[in-house]
Tab-separated table of C-alpha atoms in Angstrom:
chain	number	residue	atom	x	y	z
B	1	UNK	CA	0.614	15.660	27.545
B	2	UNK	CA	-3.154	15.385	27.914
B	3	UNK	CA	-3.399	14.495	24.210
B	4	UNK	CA	-1.178	11.453	24.739
B	5	UNK	CA	-3.516	9.901	27.298
B	6	UNK	CA	-6.556	10.660	25.156
B	7	UNK	CA	-5.117	9.092	22.013
B	8	UNK	CA	-3.642	6.119	23.861
B	9	UNK	CA	-7.061	5.435	25.403
B	10	UNK	CA	-8.702	5.617	21.977
B	11	UNK	CA	-5.991	3.353	20.513
B	12	UNK	CA	-6.385	0.712	23.235
B	13	UNK	CA	-10.191	0.801	22.910
B	14	UNK	CA	-9.965	0.374	19.122
B	15	UNK	CA	-7.531	-2.524	19.511
B	16	UNK	CA	-9.842	-4.287	21.983
B	17	UNK	CA	-12.853	-3.816	19.708
B	18	UNK	CA	-10.877	-5.031	16.692
B	19	UNK	CA	-9.613	-8.146	18.489
B	20	UNK	CA	-13.116	-8.923	19.775
B	21	UNK	CA	-14.694	-8.605	16.330
B	22	UNK	CA	-11.918	-10.678	14.736
B	23	UNK	CA	-12.362	-13.411	17.348
B	24	UNK	CA	-16.109	-13.502	16.726
B	25	UNK	CA	-15.464	-13.723	12.979
B	26	UNK	CA	-12.999	-16.596	13.430
B	27	UNK	CA	-15.288	-18.417	15.871
B	28	UNK	CA	-18.598	-18.065	14.042
B	29	UNK	CA	-17.800	-16.952	10.494
B	30	UNK	CA	-17.173	-19.030	7.386
B	31	UNK	CA	-13.672	-19.895	8.600
B	32	UNK	CA	-15.141	-21.732	11.612
B	33	UNK	CA	-16.063	-24.719	9.413
B	34	UNK	CA	-12.350	-25.621	9.270
B	35	UNK	CA	-11.881	-25.544	13.052
B	36	UNK	CA	-11.636	-28.860	14.863
B	37	UNK	CA	-12.775	-29.643	18.397
B	38	UNK	CA	-9.721	-30.942	20.319
B	39	UNK	CA	-11.927	-32.741	22.863
B	40	UNK	CA	-14.048	-34.553	20.277
B	41	UNK	CA	-11.450	-37.261	19.615
B	42	UNK	CA	-10.827	-37.953	23.302
B	43	UNK	CA	-14.305	-38.956	24.416
B	44	UNK	CA	-14.416	-42.084	26.546
C-alpha cells in the first residue's frame, strides 16, 4: 500500500507541473498572439 501513495504523489506532482508549463506556453508562447483582452473593448 505504500507504493500507491508514492506513485499517486508522483502522478499529482507531474500533473501540476504539466498544467503549469502548458499554461505558461498558452499565455506567453506563439499561441498568445491570438488571445484577446476581454477588458480592452470595455474601457470608458
